[in-house]
Amino acid sequence: MATSTQSIFTYNLGGIDSGSQQYVGSVISANPTATAIVLNCNPNNDTYAPCPIQDASYTFGPWAQITPPPNAPVTGTMDLLYTDLEVDTMSILQTTSTSESYVPATISLHCEVSALTRTFCLPKTLAGGVPGATQTPLASSDFAVWPFTVTVTAGLERLAAATSAAGNATATQGGNGTKSGTPTPTPIKNAARGKAIGMGGLVVMGLVAVGMFLQ
């Protein structure tokens, strides 16, 4: 694992349609079973795309890596917590909140991912907007994950330690523990085009945990 001040990583995540927006991340914690990272818009983004989120926190397992470690599970859970900065009419899976005053709202999601082809999520919380805003929680829904690129600017040493621990565990079990390269991502079928969260044409992001189906 690189130990430079920043490095680019690609994960299979859901909740954000990055479009032309670029994101930077700070790794809060990392171990062989879970990684927690906080994302914000890249202040040096030269595309002039508006930034829809602030301090979006993702938690996900090794399944989210483009090339997972040997013997890593291919399913798991994903959790997301973020603030939508300019809420107009916001759709979070099948939970909607409407605010005509573009007041920030905070969203929390828990998702169970099955082999990166089908994901079920339930909104945990939806707060914010303006007095009188409508909030309608409904049933869980299919949710897509797709390759998502993040420039990690802090916490690289945590990722390095987690990678080393995973390699040692694999070697102990008789594996080779060799880190694989990063192949060209393949779009995931049945994806909702990353638009699980809408914001009047912009789509925002969430936090992840791995599993099979939510009740």
Coordinates of N, CA and C in Angstrom, one line a residue:
M1 N 0.8 -1.2 0.0 CA 0.0 0.0 0.0 C 0.9 1.2 0.0
A2 N 0.5 2.2 -0.8 CA 1.3 3.4 -0.9 C 1.2 4.2 0.4
T3 N 2.3 4.9 0.7 CA 2.3 5.7 1.9 C 2.4 7.2 1.6
S4 N 2.1 7.6 0.4 CA 2.2 9.0 0.0 C 1.1 9.7 0.6
T5 N 1.1 11.0 0.5 CA 0.1 11.9 1.1 C -1.3 11.6 0.6
Q6 N -1.5 11.1 -0.6 CA -2.8 10.8 -1.2 C -2.7 9.7 -2.2
S7 N -3.7 9.0 -2.4 CA -3.8 7.9 -3.4 C -5.2 7.7 -3.8
I8 N -5.4 7.2 -5.0 CA -6.7 7.0 -5.6 C -7.1 5.5 -5.5
F9 N -8.3 5.3 -5.0 CA -8.9 4.0 -4.8 C -10.2 3.9 -5.5
T10 N -10.6 2.7 -5.9 CA -11.9 2.5 -6.5 C -12.6 1.4 -5.8
Y11 N -13.8 1.7 -5.3 CA -14.7 0.8 -4.6 C -16.0 0.6 -5.3
N12 N -16.6 -0.5 -5.1 CA -18.0 -0.7 -5.5 C -18.9 -0.2 -4.4
L13 N -19.5 1.0 -4.6 CA -20.3 1.6 -3.6 C -21.6 2.1 -4.2
G14 N -22.6 2.4 -3.4 CA -23.9 2.9 -3.9 C -24.2 4.2 -3.1
G15 N -25.3 4.8 -3.6 CA -25.7 6.0 -3.0 C -25.3 7.3 -3.6
I16 N -24.4 7.3 -4.5 CA -23.9 8.5 -5.1 C -23.8 8.3 -6.6
D17 N -24.3 9.2 -7.4 CA -24.1 9.3 -8.8 C -23.0 10.4 -9.0
S18 N -21.8 10.0 -9.1 CA -20.7 11.0 -9.0 C -20.7 12.0 -10.2
G19 N -21.1 11.5 -11.4 CA -21.2 12.3 -12.5 C -19.8 13.0 -12.8
S20 N -19.8 14.3 -12.9 CA -18.5 15.0 -13.1 C -17.9 15.5 -11.8
Q21 N -18.6 15.2 -10.7 CA -18.1 15.6 -9.4 C -16.9 14.7 -9.0
Q22 N -16.0 15.2 -8.3 CA -14.8 14.4 -7.8 C -14.9 14.5 -6.2
Y23 N -14.5 13.4 -5.6 CA -14.5 13.3 -4.2 C -13.2 12.9 -3.6
V24 N -13.0 13.5 -2.4 CA -11.8 13.1 -1.6 C -12.3 12.5 -0.3
G25 N -11.5 11.6 0.3 CA -11.9 10.8 1.5 C -10.8 10.8 2.6
S26 N -11.3 10.7 3.8 CA -10.5 10.5 5.0 C -10.9 9.2 5.6
V27 N -9.9 8.3 5.7 CA -10.2 7.0 6.3 C -10.2 7.1 7.8
I28 N -11.4 6.8 8.4 CA -11.5 6.9 9.9 C -11.0 5.7 10.6
S29 N -11.4 4.5 10.0 CA -10.9 3.2 10.6 C -10.9 2.2 9.5
A30 N -10.0 1.2 9.6 CA -9.9 0.1 8.6 C -9.4 -1.1 9.3
N31 N -10.0 -2.3 9.0 CA -9.5 -3.6 9.4 C -9.9 -4.6 8.3
P32 N -9.5 -5.8 8.4 CA -9.8 -6.8 7.4 C -11.3 -7.0 7.1
T33 N -12.1 -6.6 8.0 CA -13.6 -6.8 7.8 C -14.4 -5.6 7.5
A34 N -13.9 -4.4 7.8 CA -14.7 -3.2 7.6 C -13.8 -1.9 7.4
T35 N -14.2 -1.0 6.5 CA -13.6 0.3 6.3 C -14.6 1.4 6.5
A36 N -14.2 2.4 7.2 CA -15.1 3.6 7.4 C -14.3 4.8 6.8
I37 N -15.0 5.5 6.0 CA -14.4 6.6 5.3 C -15.4 7.8 5.2
V38 N -14.9 9.0 5.3 CA -15.7 10.2 5.2 C -15.4 10.9 3.9
L39 N -16.4 11.2 3.1 CA -16.2 11.8 1.8 C -16.7 13.2 1.7
N40 N -16.0 14.0 1.0 CA -16.4 15.4 0.6 C -16.0 15.7 -0.8
C41 N -16.6 16.7 -1.3 CA -16.3 17.1 -2.7 C -14.8 17.6 -2.8
N42 N -14.1 17.3 -3.9 CA -12.8 17.7 -4.0 C -12.7 19.3 -4.3
P43 N -12.1 20.0 -3.4 CA -12.0 21.5 -3.5 C -11.3 21.9 -4.8
N44 N -10.5 21.0 -5.4 CA -9.8 21.3 -6.6 C -10.4 20.8 -7.9
N45 N -11.7 20.4 -7.7 CA -12.5 19.9 -8.9 C -12.5 21.0 -9.9
D46 N -12.1 20.7 -11.2 CA -12.1 21.7 -12.2 C -13.3 21.6 -13.2
T47 N -14.3 20.8 -12.8 CA -15.5 20.6 -13.6 C -16.6 21.6 -13.3
Y48 N -16.5 22.3 -12.2 CA -17.5 23.3 -11.8 C -18.8 22.7 -11.5
A49 N -18.8 21.4 -11.2 CA -20.1 20.7 -10.8 C -20.4 21.1 -9.4
P50 N -21.7 21.4 -9.1 CA -22.1 21.8 -7.7 C -21.9 20.6 -6.8
C51 N -21.5 20.9 -5.6 CA -21.3 19.9 -4.6 C -22.6 19.6 -3.8
P52 N -23.1 18.4 -3.9 CA -24.4 18.1 -3.3 C -24.3 17.6 -1.9
I53 N -23.1 17.2 -1.4 CA -23.0 16.5 -0.1 C -22.0 17.2 0.8
Q54 N -22.0 16.7 2.1 CA -21.0 17.2 3.0 C -20.8 16.1 4.1
D55 N -19.5 15.7 4.3 CA -19.2 14.7 5.3 C -20.0 13.5 5.2
A56 N -20.0 12.9 4.0 CA -20.7 11.6 3.8 C -19.9 10.5 4.3
S57 N -20.5 9.7 5.2 CA -19.7 8.6 5.9 C -20.2 7.3 5.4
Y58 N -19.2 6.5 4.8 CA -19.5 5.2 4.3 C -18.8 4.1 5.3
T59 N -19.5 3.0 5.5 CA -18.8 1.9 6.1 C -19.1 0.7 5.3
F60 N -18.1 -0.1 4.9 CA -18.3 -1.2 4.0 C -17.2 -2.2 4.2
G61 N -17.5 -3.4 3.7 CA -16.6 -4.6 3.9 C -15.6 -4.8 2.7
P62 N -14.8 -5.8 2.8 CA -13.9 -6.1 1.7 C -14.5 -6.4 0.4
W63 N -15.8 -6.8 0.4 CA -16.5 -7.1 -0.9 C -16.5 -5.9 -1.8
A64 N -16.4 -4.7 -1.2 CA -16.5 -3.5 -2.0 C -15.3 -3.2 -2.9
Q65 N -14.2 -3.9 -2.6 CA -13.0 -3.6 -3.4 C -13.1 -4.2 -4.8
I66 N -12.6 -3.5 -5.8 CA -12.7 -3.9 -7.1 C -12.0 -5.3 -7.3
T67 N -10.9 -5.5 -6.6 CA -10.3 -6.8 -6.5 C -10.2 -7.2 -5.1
P68 N -11.2 -7.9 -4.5 CA -11.2 -8.3 -3.1 C -10.0 -9.2 -2.7
P69 N -9.6 -9.2 -1.5 CA -8.6 -10.1 -1.0 C -9.0 -11.5 -1.2
P70 N -8.0 -12.4 -1.3 CA -8.4 -13.9 -1.4 C -9.3 -14.3 -0.3
N71 N -10.3 -15.1 -0.6 CA -11.2 -15.7 0.4 C -12.1 -14.6 1.1
A72 N -12.1 -13.4 0.5 CA -13.0 -12.4 1.1 C -14.4 -12.7 0.8
P73 N -15.4 -12.3 1.6 CA -16.8 -12.6 1.3 C -17.2 -11.7 0.2
V74 N -18.2 -12.1 -0.6 CA -18.7 -11.4 -1.8 C -20.0 -10.7 -1.4
T75 N -20.5 -10.8 -0.2 CA -21.7 -10.1 0.2 C -21.4 -9.5 1.5
G76 N -22.3 -8.6 1.9 CA -22.1 -7.9 3.2 C -23.0 -6.8 3.4
T77 N -22.7 -5.9 4.3 CA -23.5 -4.7 4.6 C -22.8 -3.4 4.2
M78 N -23.6 -2.4 4.1 CA -23.1 -1.0 3.8 C -23.9 0.0 4.5
D79 N -23.3 0.9 5.2 CA -24.0 2.0 5.9 C -23.6 3.3 5.4
L80 N -24.6 4.2 5.3 CA -24.3 5.6 4.8 C -25.0 6.6 5.6
L81 N -24.3 7.7 5.9 CA -24.8 8.8 6.7 C -24.2 10.1 6.0
Y82 N -25.1 11.0 5.5 CA -24.6 12.2 4.9 C -25.6 13.3 5.0
T83 N -25.2 14.5 4.7 CA -26.0 15.7 4.6 C -26.2 16.2 3.2
D84 N -27.4 16.3 2.8 CA -27.7 16.8 1.4 C -27.8 18.3 1.6
L85 N -27.0 19.1 0.9 CA -26.9 20.5 1.2 C -28.0 21.4 0.6
E86 N -28.6 20.9 -0.5 CA -29.6 21.7 -1.1 C -30.9 20.9 -1.5
V87 N -31.6 20.5 -0.4 CA -32.7 19.6 -0.6 C -33.9 20.4 -1.3
D88 N -34.3 19.9 -2.4 CA -35.6 20.4 -3.0 C -36.6 19.2 -2.9
T89 N -36.6 18.3 -3.8 CA -37.4 17.1 -3.7 C -36.4 16.0 -3.7
M90 N -36.3 15.3 -2.6 CA -35.2 14.3 -2.5 C -35.9 12.9 -2.4
S91 N -35.4 12.0 -3.2 CA -35.8 10.6 -3.1 C -34.7 9.7 -2.6
I92 N -34.9 9.0 -1.5 CA -33.9 8.1 -0.9 C -34.5 6.8 -1.0
L93 N -34.1 6.0 -2.0 CA -34.8 4.7 -2.3 C -36.2 5.1 -2.4
Q94 N -37.1 4.6 -1.5 CA -38.5 4.9 -1.7 C -39.0 5.8 -0.5
T95 N -38.0 6.5 0.1 CA -38.4 7.4 1.1 C -38.1 8.8 0.5
T96 N -39.1 9.7 0.6 CA -39.0 11.0 0.0 C -39.2 12.1 1.0
S97 N -38.5 13.2 0.8 CA -38.7 14.4 1.6 C -38.7 15.6 0.7
T98 N -39.7 16.5 0.9 CA -39.8 17.6 0.0 C -39.6 18.9 0.8
S99 N -38.8 19.8 0.4 CA -38.6 21.1 1.0 C -38.4 22.1 -0.1
E100 N -39.2 23.2 0.0 CA -39.1 24.2 -1.1 C -38.1 25.2 -0.8
S101 N -37.4 25.2 0.3 CA -36.5 26.2 0.7 C -35.1 25.8 0.6
Y102 N -34.8 24.7 0.0 CA -33.4 24.2 -0.1 C -32.6 24.2 1.2
V103 N -33.2 23.6 2.2 CA -32.6 23.5 3.5 C -32.0 22.1 3.6
P104 N -30.7 22.1 4.1 CA -30.0 20.8 4.2 C -30.8 19.7 5.0
A105 N -30.7 18.5 4.6 CA -31.3 17.4 5.3 C -30.3 16.3 5.5
T106 N -30.4 15.5 6.6 CA -29.5 14.5 6.9 C -30.2 13.1 6.7
I107 N -29.4 12.2 6.1 CA -30.0 10.9 5.7 C -29.1 9.8 6.2
S108 N -29.7 8.7 6.6 CA -29.0 7.5 7.0 C -29.6 6.3 6.4
L109 N -28.7 5.4 5.8 CA -29.2 4.2 5.2 C -28.4 3.0 5.7
H110 N -29.1 1.9 5.7 CA -28.4 0.6 5.9 C -28.8 -0.3 4.8
C111 N -27.8 -0.9 4.1 CA -28.0 -1.8 2.9 C -27.3 -3.1 3.1
E112 N -28.0 -4.2 2.5 CA -27.4 -5.5 2.5 C -27.1 -5.8 1.0
V113 N -25.9 -6.2 0.7 CA -25.5 -6.4 -0.7 C -25.3 -7.9 -0.9
S114 N -25.9 -8.3 -2.1 CA -25.8 -9.7 -2.5 C -25.0 -9.8 -3.8
A115 N -23.8 -10.2 -3.7 CA -22.9 -10.4 -4.9 C -22.8 -9.3 -5.8
L116 N -23.0 -8.0 -5.4 CA -22.9 -6.8 -6.1 C -23.9 -6.7 -7.3
T117 N -24.9 -7.6 -7.3 CA -25.9 -7.5 -8.4 C -27.2 -7.1 -7.9
R118 N -27.4 -7.2 -6.6 CA -28.7 -6.9 -6.0 C -28.5 -6.4 -4.6
T119 N -29.1 -5.3 -4.3 CA -28.9 -4.7 -2.9 C -30.3 -4.3 -2.4
F120 N -30.5 -4.5 -1.1 CA -31.7 -4.0 -0.5 C -31.3 -3.1 0.7
C121 N -32.0 -1.9 0.7 CA -31.7 -0.9 1.6 C -32.9 -0.4 2.4
L122 N -32.7 0.0 3.6 CA -33.8 0.6 4.3 C -33.3 1.9 4.9
P123 N -34.1 3.0 4.7 CA -33.8 4.3 5.4 C -33.8 4.1 6.9
K124 N -32.8 4.6 7.6 CA -32.8 4.5 9.0 C -33.3 5.8 9.6
T125 N -32.8 6.9 9.0 CA -33.3 8.3 9.5 C -33.4 9.2 8.3
L126 N -34.3 10.2 8.4 CA -34.4 11.2 7.4 C -34.9 12.4 8.1
A127 N -34.0 13.4 8.3 CA -34.3 14.6 9.1 C -33.8 15.8 8.4
G128 N -34.5 16.9 8.6 CA -34.1 18.2 8.1 C -35.2 18.8 7.2
G129 N -34.8 19.7 6.3 CA -35.8 20.3 5.5 C -36.4 21.5 6.2
V130 N -37.6 21.9 5.9 CA -38.2 23.0 6.6 C -39.5 22.5 7.3
P131 N -40.0 23.2 8.3 CA -41.3 22.8 8.9 C -42.3 22.6 7.8
G132 N -43.1 21.5 7.9 CA -44.1 21.2 6.9 C -43.6 20.4 5.8
A133 N -42.3 20.1 5.7 CA -41.8 19.2 4.7 C -42.4 17.8 4.8
T134 N -42.7 17.2 3.7 CA -43.3 15.8 3.8 C -42.2 14.8 3.8
Q135 N -42.4 13.8 4.6 CA -41.5 12.7 4.7 C -42.3 11.4 4.7
T136 N -42.1 10.5 3.7 CA -42.9 9.4 3.5 C -42.0 8.1 3.5
P137 N -41.8 7.4 4.6 CA -41.0 6.2 4.6 C -41.8 5.1 4.0
L138 N -41.2 4.3 3.0 CA -41.9 3.2 2.4 C -41.0 2.0 2.6
A139 N -41.4 0.9 1.8 CA -40.7 -0.3 1.9 C -39.2 -0.2 1.3
S140 N -38.5 -1.3 1.6 CA -37.1 -1.3 1.0 C -37.2 -1.5 -0.5
S141 N -36.1 -1.2 -1.1 CA -36.1 -1.2 -2.6 C -34.7 -1.7 -3.1
D142 N -34.7 -2.2 -4.4 CA -33.5 -2.5 -5.0 C -32.6 -1.3 -5.1
F143 N -31.3 -1.5 -4.9 CA -30.4 -0.4 -4.9 C -29.1 -0.9 -5.6
A144 N -28.5 0.0 -6.4 CA -27.4 -0.4 -7.2 C -26.0 0.0 -6.5
V145 N -25.0 -0.8 -6.8 CA -23.6 -0.4 -6.4 C -22.9 -0.4 -7.7
W146 N -21.8 0.5 -7.8 CA -21.1 0.6 -9.0 C -19.7 1.1 -8.7
P147 N -18.7 1.0 -9.6 CA -17.4 1.5 -9.3 C -17.3 3.0 -9.0
F148 N -16.7 3.3 -7.9 CA -16.7 4.7 -7.4 C -15.3 5.1 -7.0
T149 N -14.7 6.1 -7.6 CA -13.3 6.5 -7.4 C -13.2 7.6 -6.3
V150 N -12.3 7.4 -5.4 CA -12.1 8.3 -4.3 C -10.6 8.6 -4.1
T151 N -10.2 9.9 -4.0 CA -8.9 10.2 -3.7 C -8.7 10.3 -2.2
V152 N -8.0 9.4 -1.6 CA -7.8 9.3 -0.1 C -6.7 10.3 0.2
T153 N -7.0 11.3 1.1 CA -6.0 12.3 1.4 C -5.6 12.2 2.9
A154 N -6.2 11.3 3.7 CA -5.9 11.1 5.1 C -6.2 9.7 5.5
G155 N -5.4 9.1 6.3 CA -5.7 7.8 6.8 C -5.1 6.6 6.0
L156 N -4.2 6.9 5.1 CA -3.7 5.9 4.2 C -2.9 4.8 5.1
E157 N -2.4 5.2 6.2 CA -1.7 4.3 7.1 C -2.6 3.3 7.6
R158 N -3.9 3.7 7.8 CA -4.9 2.7 8.3 C -5.2 1.7 7.3
L159 N -5.4 2.1 6.0 CA -5.6 1.1 4.9 C -4.4 0.2 4.8
A160 N -3.2 0.7 4.9 CA -2.0 -0.1 4.8 C -2.0 -1.2 5.9
A161 N -2.3 -0.8 7.1 CA -2.3 -1.7 8.2 C -3.4 -2.8 8.0
A162 N -4.5 -2.4 7.5 CA -5.6 -3.4 7.3 C -5.2 -4.3 6.2
T163 N -4.6 -3.8 5.1 CA -4.1 -4.7 4.0 C -3.1 -5.7 4.5
S164 N -2.2 -5.2 5.4 CA -1.1 -6.1 5.9 C -1.8 -7.2 6.8
A165 N -2.7 -6.8 7.6 CA -3.4 -7.8 8.5 C -4.1 -8.8 7.7
A166 N -4.8 -8.4 6.6 CA -5.5 -9.3 5.8 C -4.6 -10.3 5.1
G167 N -3.4 -9.8 4.6 CA -2.5 -10.6 4.0 C -1.9 -11.6 4.9
N168 N -1.6 -11.2 6.2 CA -1.1 -12.2 7.2 C -2.1 -13.3 7.5
A169 N -3.4 -12.9 7.6 CA -4.4 -13.9 7.9 C -4.5 -14.9 6.7
T170 N -4.4 -14.4 5.5 CA -4.5 -15.3 4.4 C -3.3 -16.2 4.3
A171 N -2.1 -15.7 4.6 CA -0.9 -16.5 4.6 C -1.0 -17.6 5.7
T172 N -1.6 -17.3 6.8 CA -1.8 -18.2 7.9 C -2.7 -19.4 7.5
Q173 N -3.7 -19.0 6.7 CA -4.6 -20.0 6.2 C -4.1 -20.8 5.0
G174 N -2.9 -20.5 4.5 CA -2.4 -21.2 3.4 C -2.5 -20.5 2.1
G175 N -3.0 -19.2 2.1 CA -3.1 -18.4 0.9 C -1.8 -17.7 0.7
N176 N -1.7 -17.0 -0.5 CA -0.5 -16.3 -0.8 C -0.5 -14.9 -0.4
G177 N -1.7 -14.3 -0.1 CA -1.8 -13.0 0.5 C -1.3 -11.9 -0.5
T178 N -1.2 -12.2 -1.8 CA -0.7 -11.3 -2.8 C -1.7 -10.3 -3.1
K179 N -1.4 -9.0 -3.2 CA -2.3 -8.0 -3.6 C -2.5 -8.0 -5.1
S180 N -3.7 -8.0 -5.5 CA -4.0 -8.0 -6.9 C -4.1 -6.6 -7.5
G181 N -4.0 -6.5 -8.8 CA -4.1 -5.3 -9.5 C -5.5 -4.8 -9.6
T182 N -5.8 -3.7 -10.2 CA -7.1 -3.1 -10.3 C -7.6 -3.2 -11.7
P183 N -8.5 -4.2 -12.1 CA -8.9 -4.3 -13.4 C -9.9 -3.2 -13.8
T184 N -10.2 -3.1 -15.1 CA -11.2 -2.2 -15.6 C -12.5 -2.5 -15.0
P185 N -13.2 -1.6 -14.3 CA -14.5 -2.0 -13.7 C -15.6 -2.3 -14.8
T186 N -16.4 -3.3 -14.4 CA -17.5 -3.6 -15.3 C -18.8 -3.1 -14.7
P187 N -19.6 -2.4 -15.5 CA -20.9 -1.9 -15.0 C -21.8 -3.0 -14.4
I188 N -22.5 -2.8 -13.3 CA -23.3 -3.8 -12.7 C -24.7 -3.7 -13.3
K189 N -25.2 -4.9 -13.7 CA -26.5 -5.0 -14.3 C -27.6 -4.7 -13.3
N190 N -28.7 -4.3 -13.8 CA -29.9 -3.9 -13.0 C -29.6 -2.7 -12.1
A191 N -28.6 -2.0 -12.4 CA -28.3 -0.8 -11.6 C -29.3 0.3 -11.9
A192 N -29.7 1.0 -10.9 CA -30.6 2.1 -11.0 C -29.9 3.3 -11.5
R193 N -28.8 3.1 -12.2 CA -28.0 4.2 -12.8 C -27.5 5.1 -11.6
G194 N -27.3 4.5 -10.4 CA -26.8 5.2 -9.3 C -27.7 6.3 -8.8
K195 N -29.0 6.3 -9.2 CA -29.8 7.4 -8.8 C -30.8 6.9 -7.7
A196 N -30.2 6.3 -6.7 CA -31.0 5.9 -5.5 C -31.4 7.1 -4.8
I197 N -30.6 8.2 -4.9 CA -30.9 9.4 -4.1 C -30.9 10.6 -5.1
G198 N -32.1 11.2 -5.3 CA -32.2 12.3 -6.3 C -32.3 13.6 -5.6
M199 N -31.9 14.7 -6.3 CA -31.9 16.0 -5.8 C -32.1 17.0 -6.9
G200 N -33.3 16.9 -7.5 CA -33.6 17.8 -8.6 C -32.6 17.7 -9.7
G201 N -32.3 16.5 -10.1 CA -31.3 16.3 -11.2 C -30.0 16.0 -10.7
L202 N -29.7 16.3 -9.4 CA -28.4 15.9 -8.8 C -28.7 14.6 -8.0
V203 N -27.7 13.8 -7.8 CA -27.9 12.6 -7.0 C -26.9 12.5 -6.0
V204 N -27.3 12.2 -4.8 CA -26.3 12.2 -3.7 C -26.0 10.9 -3.1
M205 N -25.3 10.9 -2.0 CA -24.6 9.6 -1.6 C -25.0 9.1 -0.3
G206 N -24.4 8.0 0.1 CA -24.7 7.3 1.3 C -23.6 6.5 1.9
L207 N -24.0 5.6 3.0 CA -23.0 4.8 3.8 C -23.4 3.3 3.6
V208 N -22.5 2.4 3.7 CA -22.8 1.0 3.3 C -22.4 -0.1 4.3
A209 N -23.2 -1.2 4.4 CA -22.8 -2.4 5.2 C -23.3 -3.6 4.4
V210 N -22.7 -4.8 4.6 CA -22.9 -5.9 3.7 C -23.8 -7.0 4.3
G211 N -24.8 -7.6 3.5 CA -25.7 -8.7 3.9 C -26.5 -9.3 2.8
M212 N -27.6 -9.9 3.1 CA -28.4 -10.6 2.1 C -29.7 -9.8 1.8
F213 N -30.6 -9.8 2.8 CA -31.9 -9.1 2.6 C -32.2 -8.4 3.9
L214 N -32.8 -7.2 3.9 CA -33.3 -6.5 5.1 C -34.7 -6.9 5.3
Q215 N -35.1 -7.0 6.5 CA -36.5 -7.2 6.8 C -37.3 -5.9 6.8

